[in-house]
N, CA, C and O of each residue as an XYZ file, in Angstrom:
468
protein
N      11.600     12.068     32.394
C      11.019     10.996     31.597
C      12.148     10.255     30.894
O      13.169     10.780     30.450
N      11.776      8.753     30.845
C      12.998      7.910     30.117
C      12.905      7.977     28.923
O      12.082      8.735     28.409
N      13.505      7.410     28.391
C      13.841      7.365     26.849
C      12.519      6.111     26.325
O      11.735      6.339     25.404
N      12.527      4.955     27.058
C      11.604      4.057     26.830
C      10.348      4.275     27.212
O       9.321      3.756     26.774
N      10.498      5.168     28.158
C       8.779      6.378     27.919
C       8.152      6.915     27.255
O       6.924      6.835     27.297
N       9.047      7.904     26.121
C       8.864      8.558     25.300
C       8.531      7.535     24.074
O       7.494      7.679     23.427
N       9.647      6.288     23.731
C       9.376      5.380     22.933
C       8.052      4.977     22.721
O       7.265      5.154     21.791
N       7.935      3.927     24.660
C       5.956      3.857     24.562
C       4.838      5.037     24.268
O       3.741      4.654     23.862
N       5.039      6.331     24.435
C       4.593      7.345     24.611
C       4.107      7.156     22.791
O       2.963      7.130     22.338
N       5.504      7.039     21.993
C       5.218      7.311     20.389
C       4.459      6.232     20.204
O       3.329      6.450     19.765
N       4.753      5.168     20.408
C       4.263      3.746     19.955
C       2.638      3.697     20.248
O       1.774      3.349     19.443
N       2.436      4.164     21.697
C       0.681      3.973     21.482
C       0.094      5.230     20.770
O      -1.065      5.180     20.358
N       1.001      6.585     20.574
C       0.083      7.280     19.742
C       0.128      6.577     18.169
O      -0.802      6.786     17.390
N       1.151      5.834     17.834
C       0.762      5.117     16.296
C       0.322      4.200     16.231
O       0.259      3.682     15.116
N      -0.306      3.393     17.569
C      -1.032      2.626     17.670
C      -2.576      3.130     17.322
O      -3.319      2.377     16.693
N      -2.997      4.360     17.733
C      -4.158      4.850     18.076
C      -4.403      5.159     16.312
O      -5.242      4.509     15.688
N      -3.682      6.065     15.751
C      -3.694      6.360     14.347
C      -3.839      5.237     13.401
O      -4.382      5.340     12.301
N      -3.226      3.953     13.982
C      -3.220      3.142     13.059
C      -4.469      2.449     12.705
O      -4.918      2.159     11.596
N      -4.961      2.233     13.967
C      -6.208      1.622     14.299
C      -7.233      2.174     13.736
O      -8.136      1.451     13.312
N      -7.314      3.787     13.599
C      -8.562      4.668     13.279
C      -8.486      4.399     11.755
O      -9.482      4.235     11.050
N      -7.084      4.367     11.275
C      -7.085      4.308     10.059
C      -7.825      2.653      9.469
O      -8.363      2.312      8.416
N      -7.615      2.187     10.315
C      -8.325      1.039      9.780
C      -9.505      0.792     10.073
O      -9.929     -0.354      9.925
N     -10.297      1.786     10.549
C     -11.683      1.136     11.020
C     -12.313      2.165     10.314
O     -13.527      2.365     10.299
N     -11.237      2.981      9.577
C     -11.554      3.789      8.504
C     -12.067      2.984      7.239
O     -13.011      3.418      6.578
N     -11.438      1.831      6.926
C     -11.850      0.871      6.120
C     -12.565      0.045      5.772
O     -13.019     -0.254      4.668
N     -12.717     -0.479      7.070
C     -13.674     -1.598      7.404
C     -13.969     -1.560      8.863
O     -13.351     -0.825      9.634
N     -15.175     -2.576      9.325
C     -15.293     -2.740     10.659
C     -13.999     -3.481     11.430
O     -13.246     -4.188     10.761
N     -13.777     -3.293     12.843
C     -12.183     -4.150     12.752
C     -12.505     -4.733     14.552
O     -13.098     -4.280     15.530
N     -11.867     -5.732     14.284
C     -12.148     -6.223     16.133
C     -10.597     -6.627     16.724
O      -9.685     -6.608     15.896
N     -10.460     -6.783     17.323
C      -9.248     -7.477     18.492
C      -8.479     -8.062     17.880
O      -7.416     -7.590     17.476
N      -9.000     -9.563     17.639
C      -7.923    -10.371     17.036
C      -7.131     -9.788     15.562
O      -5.933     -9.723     15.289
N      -8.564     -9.340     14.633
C      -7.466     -8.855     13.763
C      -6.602     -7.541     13.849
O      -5.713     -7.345     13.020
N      -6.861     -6.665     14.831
C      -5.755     -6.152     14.987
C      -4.506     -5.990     15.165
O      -3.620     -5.180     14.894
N      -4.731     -7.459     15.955
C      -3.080     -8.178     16.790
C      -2.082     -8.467     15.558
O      -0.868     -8.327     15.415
N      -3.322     -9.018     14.573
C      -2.368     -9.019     13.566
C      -1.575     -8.645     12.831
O      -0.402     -8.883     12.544
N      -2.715     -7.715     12.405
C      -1.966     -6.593     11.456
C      -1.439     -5.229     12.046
O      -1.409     -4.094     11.571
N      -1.179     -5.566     12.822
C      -0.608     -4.771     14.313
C       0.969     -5.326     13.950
O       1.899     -4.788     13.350
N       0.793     -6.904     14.719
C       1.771     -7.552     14.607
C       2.752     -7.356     13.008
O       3.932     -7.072     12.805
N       1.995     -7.560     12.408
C       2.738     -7.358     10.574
C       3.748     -5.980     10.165
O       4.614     -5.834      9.302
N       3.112     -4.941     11.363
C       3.900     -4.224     11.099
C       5.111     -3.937     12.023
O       5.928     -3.034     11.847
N       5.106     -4.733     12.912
C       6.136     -4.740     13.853
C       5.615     -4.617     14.908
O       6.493     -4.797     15.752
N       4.189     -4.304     15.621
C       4.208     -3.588     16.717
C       3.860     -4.634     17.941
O       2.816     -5.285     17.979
N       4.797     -4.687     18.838
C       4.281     -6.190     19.680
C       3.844     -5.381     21.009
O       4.400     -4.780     21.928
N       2.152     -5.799     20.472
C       1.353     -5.274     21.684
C       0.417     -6.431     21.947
O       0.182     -7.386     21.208
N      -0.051     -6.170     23.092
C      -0.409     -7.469     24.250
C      -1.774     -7.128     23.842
O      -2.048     -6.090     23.239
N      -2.759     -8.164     24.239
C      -4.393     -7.423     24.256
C      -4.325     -6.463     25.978
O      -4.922     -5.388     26.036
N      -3.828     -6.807     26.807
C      -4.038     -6.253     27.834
C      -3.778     -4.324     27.476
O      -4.098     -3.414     28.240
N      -3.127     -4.185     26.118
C      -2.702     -2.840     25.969
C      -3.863     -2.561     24.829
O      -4.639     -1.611     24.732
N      -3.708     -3.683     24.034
C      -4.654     -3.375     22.664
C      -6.666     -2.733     23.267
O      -7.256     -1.684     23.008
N      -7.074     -3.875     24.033
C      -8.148     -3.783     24.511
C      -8.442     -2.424     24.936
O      -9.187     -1.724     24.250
N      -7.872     -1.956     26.108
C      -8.119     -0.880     26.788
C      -7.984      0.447     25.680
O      -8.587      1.520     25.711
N      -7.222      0.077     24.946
C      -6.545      1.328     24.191
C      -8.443      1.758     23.191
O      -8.974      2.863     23.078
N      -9.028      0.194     22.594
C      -9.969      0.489     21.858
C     -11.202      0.602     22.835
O     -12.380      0.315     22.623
N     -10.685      1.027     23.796
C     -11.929      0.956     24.595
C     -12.241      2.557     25.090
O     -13.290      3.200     25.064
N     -11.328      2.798     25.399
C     -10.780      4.390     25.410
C     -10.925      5.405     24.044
O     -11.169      6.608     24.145
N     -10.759      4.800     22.943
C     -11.373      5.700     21.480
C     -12.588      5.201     21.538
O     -13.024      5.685     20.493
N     -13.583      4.513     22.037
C     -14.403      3.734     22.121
C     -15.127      5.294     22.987
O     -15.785      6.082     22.307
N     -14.947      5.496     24.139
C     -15.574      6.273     25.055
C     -15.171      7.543     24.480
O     -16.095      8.340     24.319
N     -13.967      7.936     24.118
C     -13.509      8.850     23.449
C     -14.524      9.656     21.842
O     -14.449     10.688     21.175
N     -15.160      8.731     21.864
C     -16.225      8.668     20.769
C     -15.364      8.996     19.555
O     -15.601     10.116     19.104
N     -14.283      8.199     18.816
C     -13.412      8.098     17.806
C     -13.919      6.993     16.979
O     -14.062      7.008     15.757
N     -14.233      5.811     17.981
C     -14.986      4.350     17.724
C     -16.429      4.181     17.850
O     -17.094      4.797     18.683
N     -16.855      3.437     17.111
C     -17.960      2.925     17.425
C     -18.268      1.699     17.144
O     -18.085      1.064     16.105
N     -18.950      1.277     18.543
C     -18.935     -0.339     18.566
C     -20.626     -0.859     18.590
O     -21.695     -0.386     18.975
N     -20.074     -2.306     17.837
C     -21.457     -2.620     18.043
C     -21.136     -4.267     17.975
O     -20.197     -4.429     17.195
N     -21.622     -5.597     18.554
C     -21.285     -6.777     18.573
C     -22.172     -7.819     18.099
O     -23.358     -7.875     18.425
N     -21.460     -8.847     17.140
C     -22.007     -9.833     16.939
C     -21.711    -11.341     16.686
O     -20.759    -11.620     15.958
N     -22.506    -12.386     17.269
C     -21.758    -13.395     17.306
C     -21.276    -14.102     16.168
O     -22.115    -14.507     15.364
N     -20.188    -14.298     15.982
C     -19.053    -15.485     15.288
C     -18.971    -16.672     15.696
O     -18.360    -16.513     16.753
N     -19.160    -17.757     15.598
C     -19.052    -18.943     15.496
C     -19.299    -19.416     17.044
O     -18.674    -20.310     17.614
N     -20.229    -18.709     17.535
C     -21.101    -19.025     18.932
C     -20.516    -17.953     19.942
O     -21.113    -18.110     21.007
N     -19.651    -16.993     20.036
C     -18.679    -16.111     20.682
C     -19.754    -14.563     20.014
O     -20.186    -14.257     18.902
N     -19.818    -13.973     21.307
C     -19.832    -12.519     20.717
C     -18.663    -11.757     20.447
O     -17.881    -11.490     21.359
N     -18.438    -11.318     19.075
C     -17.548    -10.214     18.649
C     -17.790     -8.927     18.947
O     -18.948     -8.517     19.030
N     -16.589     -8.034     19.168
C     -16.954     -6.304     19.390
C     -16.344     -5.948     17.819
O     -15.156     -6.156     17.570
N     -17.025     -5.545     17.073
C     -16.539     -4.989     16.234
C     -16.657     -2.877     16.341
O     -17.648     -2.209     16.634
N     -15.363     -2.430     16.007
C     -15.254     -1.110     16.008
C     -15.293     -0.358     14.787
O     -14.443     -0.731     13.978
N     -16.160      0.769     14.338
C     -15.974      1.745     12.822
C     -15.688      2.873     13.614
O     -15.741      3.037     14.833
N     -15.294      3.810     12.451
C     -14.559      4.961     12.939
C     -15.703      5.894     13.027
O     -16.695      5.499     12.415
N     -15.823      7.052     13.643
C     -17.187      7.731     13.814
C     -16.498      9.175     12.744
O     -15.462      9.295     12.090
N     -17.505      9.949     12.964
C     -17.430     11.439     12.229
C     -15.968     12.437     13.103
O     -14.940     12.799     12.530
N     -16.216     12.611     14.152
C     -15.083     12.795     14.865
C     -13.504     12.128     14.662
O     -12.508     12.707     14.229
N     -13.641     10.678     15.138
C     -12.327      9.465     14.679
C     -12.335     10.019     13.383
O     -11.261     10.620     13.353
N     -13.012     10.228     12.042
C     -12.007     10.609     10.507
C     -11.649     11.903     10.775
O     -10.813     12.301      9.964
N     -12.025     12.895     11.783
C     -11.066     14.470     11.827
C      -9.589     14.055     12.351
O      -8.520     14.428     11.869
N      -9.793     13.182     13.470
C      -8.571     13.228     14.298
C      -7.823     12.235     12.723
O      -6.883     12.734     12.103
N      -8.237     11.295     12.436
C      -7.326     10.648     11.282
C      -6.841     11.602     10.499
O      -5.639     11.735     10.269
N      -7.902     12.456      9.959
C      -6.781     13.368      9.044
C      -5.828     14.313      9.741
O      -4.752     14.515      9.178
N      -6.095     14.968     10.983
C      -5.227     15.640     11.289
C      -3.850     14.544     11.654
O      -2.707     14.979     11.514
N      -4.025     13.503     11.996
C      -3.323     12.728     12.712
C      -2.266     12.569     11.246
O      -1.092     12.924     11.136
N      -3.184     11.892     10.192
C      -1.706     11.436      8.792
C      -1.277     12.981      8.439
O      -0.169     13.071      7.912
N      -2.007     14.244      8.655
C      -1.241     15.926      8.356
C       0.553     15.035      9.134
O       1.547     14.380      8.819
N      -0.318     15.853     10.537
C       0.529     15.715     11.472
C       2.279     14.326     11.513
O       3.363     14.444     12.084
N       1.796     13.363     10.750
C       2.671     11.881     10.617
C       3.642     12.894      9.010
O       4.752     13.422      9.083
N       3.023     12.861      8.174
C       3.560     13.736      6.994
C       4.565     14.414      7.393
O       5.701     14.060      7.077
N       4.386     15.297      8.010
C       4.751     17.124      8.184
C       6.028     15.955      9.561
O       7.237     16.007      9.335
N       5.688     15.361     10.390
C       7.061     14.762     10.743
C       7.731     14.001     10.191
O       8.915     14.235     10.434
N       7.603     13.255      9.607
C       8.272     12.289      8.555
C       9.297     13.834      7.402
O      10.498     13.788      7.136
N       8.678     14.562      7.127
C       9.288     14.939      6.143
C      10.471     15.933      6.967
O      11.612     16.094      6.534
N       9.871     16.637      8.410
C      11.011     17.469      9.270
C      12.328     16.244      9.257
O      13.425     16.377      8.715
N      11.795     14.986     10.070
C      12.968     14.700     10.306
C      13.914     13.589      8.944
O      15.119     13.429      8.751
N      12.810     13.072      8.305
C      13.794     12.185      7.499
C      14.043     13.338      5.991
O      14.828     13.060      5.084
N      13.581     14.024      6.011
C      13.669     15.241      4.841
C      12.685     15.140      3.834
O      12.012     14.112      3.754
N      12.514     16.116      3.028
C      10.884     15.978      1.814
C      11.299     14.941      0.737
O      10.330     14.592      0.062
N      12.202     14.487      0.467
C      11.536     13.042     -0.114
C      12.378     11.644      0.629
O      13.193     10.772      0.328
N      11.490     12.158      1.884
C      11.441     10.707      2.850
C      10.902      9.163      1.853
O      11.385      8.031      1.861
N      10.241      9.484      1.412
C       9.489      8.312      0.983
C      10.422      7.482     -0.178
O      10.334      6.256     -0.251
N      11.714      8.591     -1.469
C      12.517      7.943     -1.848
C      13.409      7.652     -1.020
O      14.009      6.731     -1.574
N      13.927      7.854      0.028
C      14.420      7.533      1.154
C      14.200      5.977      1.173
O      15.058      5.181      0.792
N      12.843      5.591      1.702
C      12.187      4.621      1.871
C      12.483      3.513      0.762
O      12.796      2.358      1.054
N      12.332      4.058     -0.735
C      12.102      3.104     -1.407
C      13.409      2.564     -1.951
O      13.641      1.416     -2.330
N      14.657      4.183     -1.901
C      16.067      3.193     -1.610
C      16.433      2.522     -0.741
O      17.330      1.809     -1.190
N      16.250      2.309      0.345
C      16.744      1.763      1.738
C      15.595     -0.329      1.147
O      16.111     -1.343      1.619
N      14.775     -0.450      0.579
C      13.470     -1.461      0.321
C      14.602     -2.009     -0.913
O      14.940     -3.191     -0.962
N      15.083     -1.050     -1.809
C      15.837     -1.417     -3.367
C      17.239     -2.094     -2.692
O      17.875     -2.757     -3.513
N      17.528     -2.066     -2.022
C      18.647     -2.172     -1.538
C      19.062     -3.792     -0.649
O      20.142     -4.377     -0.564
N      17.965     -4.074     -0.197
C      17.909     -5.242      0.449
C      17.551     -6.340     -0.391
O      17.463     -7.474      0.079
């Protein structure tokens, strides 16, 4: 396996986490994902985004239900009873690596590296 395998490999599992986490919040559809997808750096296509929520979708993580916006049907996705287990194990799991590799106070880490610029 390549190196840019493993990369995509990480990238759609924090794609998947990210997403749950947000439909943890609110209902969430496509476009605004791209966005706030996009905001955090992550440049993903709908051809990747789509399938991906379509797959926690069948996966029963999501749950969808659609309605029309300004003459267009929307898919909007919430997170189900299942999708908030895998979320919490998923931010355990993000924690407990963040702190192996950047060390236990990753996060002042973070906020010197933010003070600094």
């Amino acid at each position: 396996m390549e190196v840019v395998d493993v990369l995509r490999d990480f990238f759609l599992g924090s794609i998947k986490i990210h997403i749950l986490y947000h439909a943890s919040i609110e209902p969430i559809y496509g476009a605004f994902l791209m966005e706030e997808l996009a905001s955090h750096g992550y440049d993903i296509s709908p051809g990747t985004l789509y399938p991906t929520l379509k797959q926690l979708h069948k996966d029963e993580l999501l749950e969808k239900y659609e309605e029309k916006v300004e003459g267009k049907i929307r898919k909007y996705y919430v997170i189900t009873d299942k999708g908030q287990q895998i979320l919490k194990e998923g931010k355990q799991q993000v924690q407990e690596l963040a702190e192996e590799i950047l060390g236990k106070d990753w996060r002042k880490i973070s906020d010197e590296s933010i003070k600094e610029k």
